[in-house]
PDB file of C-alpha atoms and ligand atoms in Angstrom:
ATOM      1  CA  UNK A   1      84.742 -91.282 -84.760  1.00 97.00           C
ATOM      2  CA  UNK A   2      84.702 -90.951 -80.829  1.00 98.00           C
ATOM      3  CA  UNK A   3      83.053 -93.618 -78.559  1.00 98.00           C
ATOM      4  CA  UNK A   4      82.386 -92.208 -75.222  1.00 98.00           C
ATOM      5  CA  UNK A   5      81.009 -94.814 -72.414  1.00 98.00           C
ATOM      6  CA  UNK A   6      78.637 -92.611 -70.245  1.00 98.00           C
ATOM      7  CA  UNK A   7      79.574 -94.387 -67.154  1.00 96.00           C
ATOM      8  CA  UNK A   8      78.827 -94.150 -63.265  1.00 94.00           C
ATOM      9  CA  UNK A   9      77.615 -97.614 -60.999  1.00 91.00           C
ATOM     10  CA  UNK A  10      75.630 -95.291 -58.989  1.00 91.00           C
ATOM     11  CA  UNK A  11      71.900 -94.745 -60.557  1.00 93.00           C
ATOM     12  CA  UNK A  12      70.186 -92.040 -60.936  1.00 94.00           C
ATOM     13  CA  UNK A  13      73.169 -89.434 -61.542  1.00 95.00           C
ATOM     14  CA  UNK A  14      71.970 -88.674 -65.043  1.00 97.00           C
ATOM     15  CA  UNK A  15      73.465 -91.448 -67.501  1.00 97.00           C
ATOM     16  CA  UNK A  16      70.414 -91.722 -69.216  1.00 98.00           C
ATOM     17  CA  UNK A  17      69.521 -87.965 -69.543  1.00 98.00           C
ATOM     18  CA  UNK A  18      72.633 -87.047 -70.639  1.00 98.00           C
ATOM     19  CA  UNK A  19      73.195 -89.718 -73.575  1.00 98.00           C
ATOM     20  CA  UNK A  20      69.768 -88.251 -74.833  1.00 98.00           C
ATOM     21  CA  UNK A  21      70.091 -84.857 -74.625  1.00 98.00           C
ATOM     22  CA  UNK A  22      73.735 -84.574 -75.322  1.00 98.00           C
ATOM     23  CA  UNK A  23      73.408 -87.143 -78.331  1.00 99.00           C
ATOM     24  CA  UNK A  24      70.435 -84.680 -79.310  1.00 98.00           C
ATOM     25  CA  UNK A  25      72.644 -81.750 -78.732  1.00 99.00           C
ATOM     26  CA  UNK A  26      75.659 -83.085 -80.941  1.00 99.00           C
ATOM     27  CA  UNK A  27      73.059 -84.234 -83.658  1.00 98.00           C
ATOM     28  CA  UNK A  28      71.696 -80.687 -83.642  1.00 98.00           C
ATOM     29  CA  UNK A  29      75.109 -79.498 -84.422  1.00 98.00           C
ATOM     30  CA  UNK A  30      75.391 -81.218 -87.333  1.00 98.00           C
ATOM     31  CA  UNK A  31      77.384 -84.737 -86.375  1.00 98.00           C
ATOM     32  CA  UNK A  32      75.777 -87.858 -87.003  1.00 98.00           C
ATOM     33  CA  UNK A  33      75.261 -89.523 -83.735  1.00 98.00           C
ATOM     34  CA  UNK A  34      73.965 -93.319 -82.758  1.00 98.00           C
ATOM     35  CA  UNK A  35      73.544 -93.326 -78.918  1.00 98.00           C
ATOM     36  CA  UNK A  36      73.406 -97.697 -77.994  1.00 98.00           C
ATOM     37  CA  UNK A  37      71.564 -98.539 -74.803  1.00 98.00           C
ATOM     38  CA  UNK A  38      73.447-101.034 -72.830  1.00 98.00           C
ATOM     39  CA  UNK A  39      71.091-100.505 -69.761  1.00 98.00           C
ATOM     40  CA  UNK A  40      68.358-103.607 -69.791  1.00 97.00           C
ATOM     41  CA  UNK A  41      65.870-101.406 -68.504  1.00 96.00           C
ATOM     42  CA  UNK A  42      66.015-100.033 -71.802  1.00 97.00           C
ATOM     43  CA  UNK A  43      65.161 -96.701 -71.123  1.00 97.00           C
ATOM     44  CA  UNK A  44      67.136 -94.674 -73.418  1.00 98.00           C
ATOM     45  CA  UNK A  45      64.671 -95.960 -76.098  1.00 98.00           C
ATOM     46  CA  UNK A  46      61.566 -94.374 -73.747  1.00 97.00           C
ATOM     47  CA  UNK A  47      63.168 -91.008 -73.516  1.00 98.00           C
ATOM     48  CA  UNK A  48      64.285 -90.418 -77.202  1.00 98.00           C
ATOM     49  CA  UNK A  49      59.945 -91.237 -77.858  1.00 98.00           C
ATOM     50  CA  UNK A  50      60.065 -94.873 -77.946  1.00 97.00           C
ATOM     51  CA  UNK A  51      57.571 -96.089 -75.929  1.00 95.00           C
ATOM     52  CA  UNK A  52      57.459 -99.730 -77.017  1.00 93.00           C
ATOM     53  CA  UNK A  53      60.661-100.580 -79.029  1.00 93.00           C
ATOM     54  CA  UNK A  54      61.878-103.325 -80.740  1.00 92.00           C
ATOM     55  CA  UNK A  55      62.162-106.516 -79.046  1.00 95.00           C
ATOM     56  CA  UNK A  56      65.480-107.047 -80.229  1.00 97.00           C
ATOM     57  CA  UNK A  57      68.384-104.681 -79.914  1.00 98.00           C
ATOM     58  CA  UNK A  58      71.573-104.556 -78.881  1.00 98.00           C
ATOM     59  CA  UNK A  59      70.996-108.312 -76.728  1.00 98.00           C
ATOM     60  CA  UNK A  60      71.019-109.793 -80.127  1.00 97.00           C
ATOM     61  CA  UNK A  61      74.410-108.499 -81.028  1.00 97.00           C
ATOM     62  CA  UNK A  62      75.656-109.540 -77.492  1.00 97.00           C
ATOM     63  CA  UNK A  63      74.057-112.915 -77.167  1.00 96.00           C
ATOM     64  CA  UNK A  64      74.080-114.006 -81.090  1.00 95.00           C
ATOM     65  CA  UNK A  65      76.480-112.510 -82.687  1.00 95.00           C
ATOM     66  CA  UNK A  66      73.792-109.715 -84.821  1.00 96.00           C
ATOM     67  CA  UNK A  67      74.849-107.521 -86.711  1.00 95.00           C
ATOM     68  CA  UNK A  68      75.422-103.631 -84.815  1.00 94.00           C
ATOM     69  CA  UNK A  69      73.717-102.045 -88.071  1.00 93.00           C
ATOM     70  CA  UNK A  70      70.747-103.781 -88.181  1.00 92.00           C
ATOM     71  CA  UNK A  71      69.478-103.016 -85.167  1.00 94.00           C
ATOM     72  CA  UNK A  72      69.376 -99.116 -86.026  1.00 97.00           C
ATOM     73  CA  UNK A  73      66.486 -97.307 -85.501  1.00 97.00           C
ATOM     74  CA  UNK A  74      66.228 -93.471 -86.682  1.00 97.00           C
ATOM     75  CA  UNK A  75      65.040 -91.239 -84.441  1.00 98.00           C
ATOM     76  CA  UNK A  76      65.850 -87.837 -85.174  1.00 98.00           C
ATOM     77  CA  UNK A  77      68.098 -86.016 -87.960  1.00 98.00           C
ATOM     78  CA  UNK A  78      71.294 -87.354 -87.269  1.00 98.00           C
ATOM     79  CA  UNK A  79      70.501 -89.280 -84.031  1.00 98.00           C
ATOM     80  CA  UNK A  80      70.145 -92.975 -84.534  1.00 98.00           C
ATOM     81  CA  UNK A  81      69.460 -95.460 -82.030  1.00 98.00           C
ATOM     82  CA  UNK A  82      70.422 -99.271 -81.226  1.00 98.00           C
ATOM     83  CA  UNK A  83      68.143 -99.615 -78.135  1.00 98.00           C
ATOM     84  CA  UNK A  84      68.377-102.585 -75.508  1.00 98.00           C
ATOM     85  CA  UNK A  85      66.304-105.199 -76.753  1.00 98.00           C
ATOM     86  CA  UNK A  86      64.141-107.697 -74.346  1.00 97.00           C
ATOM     87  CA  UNK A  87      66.559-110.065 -73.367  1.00 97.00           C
ATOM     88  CA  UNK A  88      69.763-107.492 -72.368  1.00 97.00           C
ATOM     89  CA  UNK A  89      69.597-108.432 -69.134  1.00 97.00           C
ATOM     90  CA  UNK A  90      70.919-112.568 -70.237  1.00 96.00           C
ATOM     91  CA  UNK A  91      74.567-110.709 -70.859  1.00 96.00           C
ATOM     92  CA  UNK A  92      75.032-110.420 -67.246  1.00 93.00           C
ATOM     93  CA  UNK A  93      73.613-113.711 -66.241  1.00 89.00           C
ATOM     94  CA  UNK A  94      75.955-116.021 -69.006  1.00 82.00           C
ATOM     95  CA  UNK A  95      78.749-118.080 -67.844  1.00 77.00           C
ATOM     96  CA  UNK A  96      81.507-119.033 -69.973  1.00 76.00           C
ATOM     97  CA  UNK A  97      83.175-117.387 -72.544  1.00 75.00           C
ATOM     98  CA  UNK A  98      86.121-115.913 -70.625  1.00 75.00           C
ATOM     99  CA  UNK A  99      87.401-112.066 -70.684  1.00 79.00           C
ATOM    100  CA  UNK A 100      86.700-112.851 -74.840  1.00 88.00           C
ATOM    101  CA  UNK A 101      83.022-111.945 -73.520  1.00 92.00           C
ATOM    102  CA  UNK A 102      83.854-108.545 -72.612  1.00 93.00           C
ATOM    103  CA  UNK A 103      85.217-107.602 -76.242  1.00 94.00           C
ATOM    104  CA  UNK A 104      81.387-108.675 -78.089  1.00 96.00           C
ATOM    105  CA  UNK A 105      80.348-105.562 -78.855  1.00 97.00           C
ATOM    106  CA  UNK A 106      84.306-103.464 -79.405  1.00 97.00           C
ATOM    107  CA  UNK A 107      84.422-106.577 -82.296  1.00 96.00           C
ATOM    108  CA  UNK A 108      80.897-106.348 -83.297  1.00 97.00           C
ATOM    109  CA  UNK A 109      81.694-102.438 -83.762  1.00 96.00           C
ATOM    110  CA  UNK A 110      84.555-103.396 -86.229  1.00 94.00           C
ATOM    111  CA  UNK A 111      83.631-101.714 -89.767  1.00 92.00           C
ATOM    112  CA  UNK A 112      80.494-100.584 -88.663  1.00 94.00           C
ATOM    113  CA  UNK A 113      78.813 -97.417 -88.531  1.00 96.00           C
ATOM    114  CA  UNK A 114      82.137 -95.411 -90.275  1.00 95.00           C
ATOM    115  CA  UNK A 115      79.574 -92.603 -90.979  1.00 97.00           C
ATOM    116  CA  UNK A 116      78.756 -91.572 -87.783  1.00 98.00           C
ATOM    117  CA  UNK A 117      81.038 -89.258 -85.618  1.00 98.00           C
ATOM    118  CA  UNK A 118      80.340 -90.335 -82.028  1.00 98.00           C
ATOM    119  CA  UNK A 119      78.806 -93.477 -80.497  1.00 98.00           C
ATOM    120  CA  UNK A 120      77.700 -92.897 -77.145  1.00 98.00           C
ATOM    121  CA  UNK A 121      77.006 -95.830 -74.986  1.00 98.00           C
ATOM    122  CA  UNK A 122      74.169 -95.644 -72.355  1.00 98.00           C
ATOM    123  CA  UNK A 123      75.854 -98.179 -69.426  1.00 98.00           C
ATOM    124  CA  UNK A 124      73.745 -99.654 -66.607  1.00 97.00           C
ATOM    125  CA  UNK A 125      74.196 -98.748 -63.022  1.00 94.00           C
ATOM    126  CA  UNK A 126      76.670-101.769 -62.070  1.00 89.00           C
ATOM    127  CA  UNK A 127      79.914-103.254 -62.767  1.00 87.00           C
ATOM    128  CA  UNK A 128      79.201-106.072 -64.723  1.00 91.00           C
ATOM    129  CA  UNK A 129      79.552-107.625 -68.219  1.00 94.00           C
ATOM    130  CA  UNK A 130      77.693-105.132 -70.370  1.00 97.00           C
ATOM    131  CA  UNK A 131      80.338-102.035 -68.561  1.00 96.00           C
ATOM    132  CA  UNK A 132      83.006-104.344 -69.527  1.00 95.00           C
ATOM    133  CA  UNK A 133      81.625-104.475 -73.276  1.00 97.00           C
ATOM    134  CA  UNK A 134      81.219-100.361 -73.232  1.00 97.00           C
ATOM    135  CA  UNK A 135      84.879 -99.793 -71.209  1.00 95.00           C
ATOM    136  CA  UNK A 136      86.486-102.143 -74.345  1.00 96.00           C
ATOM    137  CA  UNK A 137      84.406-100.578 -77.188  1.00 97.00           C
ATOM    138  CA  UNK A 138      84.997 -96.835 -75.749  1.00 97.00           C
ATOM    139  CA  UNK A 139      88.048 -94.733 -76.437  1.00 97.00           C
ATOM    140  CA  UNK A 140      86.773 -92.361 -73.686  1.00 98.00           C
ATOM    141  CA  UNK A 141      84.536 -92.094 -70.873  1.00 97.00           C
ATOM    142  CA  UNK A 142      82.219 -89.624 -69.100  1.00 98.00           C
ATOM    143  CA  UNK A 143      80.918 -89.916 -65.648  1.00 97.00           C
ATOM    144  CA  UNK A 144      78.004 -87.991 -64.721  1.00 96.00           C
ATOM    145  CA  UNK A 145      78.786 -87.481 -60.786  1.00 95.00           C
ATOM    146  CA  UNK A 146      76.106 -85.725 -58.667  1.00 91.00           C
ATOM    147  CA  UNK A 147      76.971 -83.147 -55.976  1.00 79.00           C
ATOM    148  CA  UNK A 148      76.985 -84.953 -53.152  1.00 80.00           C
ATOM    149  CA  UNK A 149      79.919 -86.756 -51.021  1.00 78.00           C
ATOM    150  CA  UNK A 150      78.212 -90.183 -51.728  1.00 80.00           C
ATOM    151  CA  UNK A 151      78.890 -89.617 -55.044  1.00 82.00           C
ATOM    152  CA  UNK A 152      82.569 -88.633 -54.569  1.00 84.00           C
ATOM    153  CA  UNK A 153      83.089 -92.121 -52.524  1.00 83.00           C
ATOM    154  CA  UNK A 154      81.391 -93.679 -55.423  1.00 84.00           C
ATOM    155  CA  UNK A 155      83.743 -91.942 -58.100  1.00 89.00           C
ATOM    156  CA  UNK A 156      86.649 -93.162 -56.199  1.00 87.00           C
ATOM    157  CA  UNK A 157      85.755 -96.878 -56.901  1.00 86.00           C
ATOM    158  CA  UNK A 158      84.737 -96.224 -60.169  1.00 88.00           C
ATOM    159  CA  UNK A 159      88.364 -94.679 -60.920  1.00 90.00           C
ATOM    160  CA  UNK A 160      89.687 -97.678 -59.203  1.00 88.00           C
ATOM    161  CA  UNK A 161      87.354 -99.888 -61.704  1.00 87.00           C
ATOM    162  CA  UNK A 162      88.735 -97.847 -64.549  1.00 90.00           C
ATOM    163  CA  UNK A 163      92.361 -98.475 -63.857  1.00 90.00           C
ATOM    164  CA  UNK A 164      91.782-101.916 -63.459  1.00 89.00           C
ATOM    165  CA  UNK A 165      90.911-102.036 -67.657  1.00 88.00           C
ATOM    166  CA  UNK A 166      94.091-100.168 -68.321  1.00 91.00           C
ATOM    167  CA  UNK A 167      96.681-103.082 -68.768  1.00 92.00           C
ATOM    168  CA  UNK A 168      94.010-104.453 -71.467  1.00 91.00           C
ATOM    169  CA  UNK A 169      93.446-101.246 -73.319  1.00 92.00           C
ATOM    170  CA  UNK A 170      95.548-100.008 -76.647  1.00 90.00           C
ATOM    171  CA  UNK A 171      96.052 -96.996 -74.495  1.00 91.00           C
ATOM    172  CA  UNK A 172      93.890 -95.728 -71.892  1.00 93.00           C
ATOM    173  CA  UNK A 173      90.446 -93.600 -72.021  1.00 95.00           C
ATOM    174  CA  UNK A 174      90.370 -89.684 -72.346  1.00 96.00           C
ATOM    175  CA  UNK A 175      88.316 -89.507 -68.876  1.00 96.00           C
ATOM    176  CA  UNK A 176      85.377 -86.757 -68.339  1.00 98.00           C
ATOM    177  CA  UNK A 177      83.794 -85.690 -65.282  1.00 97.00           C
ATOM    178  CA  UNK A 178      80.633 -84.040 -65.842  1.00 97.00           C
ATOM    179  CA  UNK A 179      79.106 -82.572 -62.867  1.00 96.00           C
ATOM    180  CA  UNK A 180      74.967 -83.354 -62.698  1.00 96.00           C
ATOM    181  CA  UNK A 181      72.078 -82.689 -61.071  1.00 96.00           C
ATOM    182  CA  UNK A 182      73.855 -79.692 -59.375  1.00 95.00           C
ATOM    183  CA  UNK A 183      72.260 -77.018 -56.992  1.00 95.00           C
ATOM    184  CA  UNK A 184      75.022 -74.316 -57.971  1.00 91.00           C
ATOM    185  CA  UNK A 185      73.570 -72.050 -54.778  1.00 91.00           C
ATOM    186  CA  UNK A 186      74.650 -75.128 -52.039  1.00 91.00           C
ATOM    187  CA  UNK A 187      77.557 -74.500 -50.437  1.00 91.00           C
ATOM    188  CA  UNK A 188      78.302 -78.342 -50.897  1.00 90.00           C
ATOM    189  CA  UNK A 189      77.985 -77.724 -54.158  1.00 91.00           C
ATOM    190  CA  UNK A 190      80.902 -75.550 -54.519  1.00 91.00           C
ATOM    191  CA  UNK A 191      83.234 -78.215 -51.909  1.00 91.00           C
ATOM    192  CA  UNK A 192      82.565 -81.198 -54.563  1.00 91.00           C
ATOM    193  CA  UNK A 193      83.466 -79.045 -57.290  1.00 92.00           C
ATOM    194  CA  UNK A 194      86.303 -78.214 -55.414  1.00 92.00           C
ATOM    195  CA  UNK A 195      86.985 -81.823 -54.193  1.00 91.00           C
ATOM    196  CA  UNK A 196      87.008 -82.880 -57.884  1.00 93.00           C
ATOM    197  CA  UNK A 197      89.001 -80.232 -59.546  1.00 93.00           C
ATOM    198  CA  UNK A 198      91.848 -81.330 -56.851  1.00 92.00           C
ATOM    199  CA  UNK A 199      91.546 -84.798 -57.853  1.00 90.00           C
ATOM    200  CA  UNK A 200      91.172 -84.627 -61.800  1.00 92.00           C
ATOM    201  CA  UNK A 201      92.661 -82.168 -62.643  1.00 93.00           C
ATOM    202  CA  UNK A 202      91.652 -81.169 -66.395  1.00 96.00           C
ATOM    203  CA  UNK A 203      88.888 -84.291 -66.132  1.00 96.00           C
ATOM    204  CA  UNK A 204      85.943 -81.875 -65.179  1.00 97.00           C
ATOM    205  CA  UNK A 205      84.061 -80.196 -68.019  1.00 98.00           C
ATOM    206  CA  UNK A 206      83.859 -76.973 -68.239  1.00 98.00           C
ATOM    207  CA  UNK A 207      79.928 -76.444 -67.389  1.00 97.00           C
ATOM    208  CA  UNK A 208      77.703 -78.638 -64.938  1.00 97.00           C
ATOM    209  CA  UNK A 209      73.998 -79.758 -65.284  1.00 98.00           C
ATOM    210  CA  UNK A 210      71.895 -77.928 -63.125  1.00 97.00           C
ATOM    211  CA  UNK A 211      68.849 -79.716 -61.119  1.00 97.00           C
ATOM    212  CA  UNK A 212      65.723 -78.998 -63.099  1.00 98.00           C
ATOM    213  CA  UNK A 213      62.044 -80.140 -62.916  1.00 98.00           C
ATOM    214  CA  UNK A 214      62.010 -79.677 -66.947  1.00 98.00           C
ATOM    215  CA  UNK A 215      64.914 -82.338 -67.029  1.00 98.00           C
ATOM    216  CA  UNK A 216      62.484 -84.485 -64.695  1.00 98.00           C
ATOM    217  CA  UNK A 217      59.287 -84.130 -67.009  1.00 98.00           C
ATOM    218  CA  UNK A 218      61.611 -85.151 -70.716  1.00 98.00           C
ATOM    219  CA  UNK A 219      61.569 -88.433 -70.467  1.00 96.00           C
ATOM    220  CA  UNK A 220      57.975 -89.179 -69.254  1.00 96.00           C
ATOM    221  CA  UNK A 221      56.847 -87.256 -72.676  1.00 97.00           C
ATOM    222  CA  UNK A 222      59.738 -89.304 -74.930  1.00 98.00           C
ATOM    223  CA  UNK A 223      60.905 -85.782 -76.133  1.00 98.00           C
ATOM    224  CA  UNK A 224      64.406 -83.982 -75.497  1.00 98.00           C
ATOM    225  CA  UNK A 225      65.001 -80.894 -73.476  1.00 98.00           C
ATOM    226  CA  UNK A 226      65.588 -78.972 -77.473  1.00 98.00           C
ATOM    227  CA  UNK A 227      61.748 -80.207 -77.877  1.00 98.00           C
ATOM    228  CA  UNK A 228      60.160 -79.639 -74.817  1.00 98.00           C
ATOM    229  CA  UNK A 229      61.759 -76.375 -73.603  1.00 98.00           C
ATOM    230  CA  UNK A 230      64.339 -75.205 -76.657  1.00 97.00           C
ATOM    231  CA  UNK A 231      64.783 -71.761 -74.828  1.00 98.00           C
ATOM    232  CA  UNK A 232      65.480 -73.261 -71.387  1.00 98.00           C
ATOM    233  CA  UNK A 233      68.407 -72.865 -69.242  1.00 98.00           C
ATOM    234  CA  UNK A 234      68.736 -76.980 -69.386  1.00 98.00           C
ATOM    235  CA  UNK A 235      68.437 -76.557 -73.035  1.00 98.00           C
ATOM    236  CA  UNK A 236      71.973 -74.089 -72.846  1.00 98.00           C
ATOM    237  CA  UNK A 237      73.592 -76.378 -70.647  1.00 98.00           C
ATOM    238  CA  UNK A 238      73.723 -79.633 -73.083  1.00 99.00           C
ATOM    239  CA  UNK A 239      74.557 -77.493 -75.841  1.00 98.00           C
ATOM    240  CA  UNK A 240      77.727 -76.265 -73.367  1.00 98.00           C
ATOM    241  CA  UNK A 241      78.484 -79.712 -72.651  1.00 98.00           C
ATOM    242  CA  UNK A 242      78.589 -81.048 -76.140  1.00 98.00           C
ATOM    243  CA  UNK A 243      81.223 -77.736 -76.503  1.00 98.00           C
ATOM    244  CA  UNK A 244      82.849 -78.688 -73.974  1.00 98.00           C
ATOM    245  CA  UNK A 245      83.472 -82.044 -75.355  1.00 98.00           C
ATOM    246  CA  UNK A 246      84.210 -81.011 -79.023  1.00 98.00           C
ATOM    247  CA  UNK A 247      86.710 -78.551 -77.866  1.00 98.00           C
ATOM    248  CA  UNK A 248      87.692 -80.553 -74.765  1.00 98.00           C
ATOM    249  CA  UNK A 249      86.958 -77.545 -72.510  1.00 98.00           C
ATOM    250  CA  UNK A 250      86.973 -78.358 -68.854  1.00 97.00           C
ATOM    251  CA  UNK A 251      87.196 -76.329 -65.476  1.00 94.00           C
TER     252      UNK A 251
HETATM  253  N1  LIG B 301      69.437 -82.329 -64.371  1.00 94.15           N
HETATM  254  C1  LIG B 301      68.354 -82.980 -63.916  1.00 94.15           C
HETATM  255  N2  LIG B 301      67.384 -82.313 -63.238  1.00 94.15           N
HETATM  256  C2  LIG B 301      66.302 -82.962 -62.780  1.00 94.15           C
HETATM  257  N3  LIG B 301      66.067 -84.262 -62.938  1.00 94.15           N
HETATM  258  C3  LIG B 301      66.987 -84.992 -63.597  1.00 94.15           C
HETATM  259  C4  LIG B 301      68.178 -84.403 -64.112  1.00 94.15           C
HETATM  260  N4  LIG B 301      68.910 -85.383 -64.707  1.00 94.15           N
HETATM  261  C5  LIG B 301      68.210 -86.522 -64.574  1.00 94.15           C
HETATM  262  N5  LIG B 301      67.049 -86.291 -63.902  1.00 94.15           N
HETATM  263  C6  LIG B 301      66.016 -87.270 -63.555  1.00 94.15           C
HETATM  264  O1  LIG B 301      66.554 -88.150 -62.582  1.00 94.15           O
HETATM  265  C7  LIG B 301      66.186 -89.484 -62.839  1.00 94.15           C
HETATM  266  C8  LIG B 301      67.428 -90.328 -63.059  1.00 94.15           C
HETATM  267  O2  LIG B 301      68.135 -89.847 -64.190  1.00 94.15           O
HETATM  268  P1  LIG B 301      68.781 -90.855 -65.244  1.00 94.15           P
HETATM  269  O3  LIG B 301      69.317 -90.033 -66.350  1.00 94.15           O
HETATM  270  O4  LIG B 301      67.796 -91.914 -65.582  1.00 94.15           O
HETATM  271  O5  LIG B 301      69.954 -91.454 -64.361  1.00 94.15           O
HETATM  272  P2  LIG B 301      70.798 -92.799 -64.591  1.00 94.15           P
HETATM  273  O6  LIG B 301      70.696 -93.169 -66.026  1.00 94.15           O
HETATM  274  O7  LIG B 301      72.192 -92.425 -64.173  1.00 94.15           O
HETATM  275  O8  LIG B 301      70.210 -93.830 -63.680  1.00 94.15           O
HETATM  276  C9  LIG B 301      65.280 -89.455 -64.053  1.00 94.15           C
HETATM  277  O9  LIG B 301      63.942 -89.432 -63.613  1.00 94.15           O
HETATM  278  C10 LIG B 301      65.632 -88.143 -64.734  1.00 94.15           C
HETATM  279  O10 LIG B 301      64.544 -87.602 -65.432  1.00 94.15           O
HETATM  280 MG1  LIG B 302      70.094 -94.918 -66.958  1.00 94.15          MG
END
């Protein structure tokens, strides 16, 4: 089973879209698939369709000790969810508990779901608790990084966030750079790309995620871009991702 944290503090770089559609895009190729959201705006649940989900989710595991499995939801053939639940947002604002806080949910995972081949975990925009729970529960992570240079500074600190886990890890995370929201044509475009393959080095998958208004309309109809536009170019890109990923392809 792989557990891949889709990771990045900066919003809106495609965390969100991507556990959807590449979750969709695995489950289409036959693996079984349970995407968690770990983002207490709980909008992973929205975009798979879920328009008013369960109260309680993933918070109940966190904050009383639920069980991971019972807060499954099916959503697809293959694709099964364990959305946020109301009260996520508590996680962050606990005190107490020590660094045995950040290990909740790598425990709670313990024995559970031994079906499924990948786990992917939906983090929020920040560097709190609930990252800590996905960096300890996650053999690797993937970081959706726009092309921009804001988003380079911002993948520096992240990096630097990263190695700080290390010393606490069994051994440290496979690390994927997946390049989003591109506009291949920019010549910025091709300088980030650059920047990045001179950085990490064998980190950056193999193909990007192009800027699309179809990506933009998915979530606000709760369907995936293999519902909504199965012939699209967006649709060929996740499928090339979740490649890349399965045969570890990058640039
Ligand atoms: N490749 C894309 N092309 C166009 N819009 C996108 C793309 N990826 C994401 N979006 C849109 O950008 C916004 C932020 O994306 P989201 O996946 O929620 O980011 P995050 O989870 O990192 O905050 C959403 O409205 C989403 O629909
Ligand atoms: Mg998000």
């Amino acid at each position: 089973m792989r557990r891949i944290a889709v990771i990045n503090q900066k919003g809106g770089v495609g965390k969100t879209t991507i556990t959807t559609n590449l979750g969709h895009a695995l489950a289409l190729k036959g693996y079984r698939v349970t995407v968690v959201d770990l983002d207490p705006q709980g909008q992973l649940a929205a975009s798979l369709g879920m328009f008013r989900p369960p109260v309680e989710g993933v918070d109940q595991v966190l904050l009383n000790g639920a069980e991971l499995e019972s807060a499954v939801i099916n959503t697809r053939d293959l694709l099964q969810l364990v959305s946020a639940g109301n009260n996520l947002q508590q996680v962050e604002e606990l005190r107490g508990g020590g660094a045995a806080r950040a290990s909740i949910l790598k425990n709670a995972l313990e024995g559970q779901f031994s079906d499924q081949d990948f786990i992917l975990f939906d983090c929020p925009p920040s560097a709190g608790i609930l990252v800590s729970n996905a960096m300890f529960a996650a053999d690797e992570v993937l970081i959706p990084v726009s092309g921009d240079y804001l988003s380079l500074s911002g993948l520096a600190k992240m990096m630097m966030t990263l190695k700080r886990f290390e010393p606490y890890l069994e051994k440290p995370h496979e690390k994927w750079i997946e390049m989003s929201r591109v506009y291949p044509r920019r010549r910025l475009f091709r300088e980030v790309c650059n920047k990045l393959l001179g950085h990490f080095p064998g980190q950056v998958l193999a193909n990007p995620i192009k800027e699309a208004a179809v990506m933009a309309e998915c979530p606000g109809v709760g369907r995936t871009i293999f519902e909504y536009r199965r012939s699209s170019q967006s649709a060929k890109e996740f499928e090339a991702l979740a490649t890349d990923l399965l045969e570890r392809r990058t640039m």
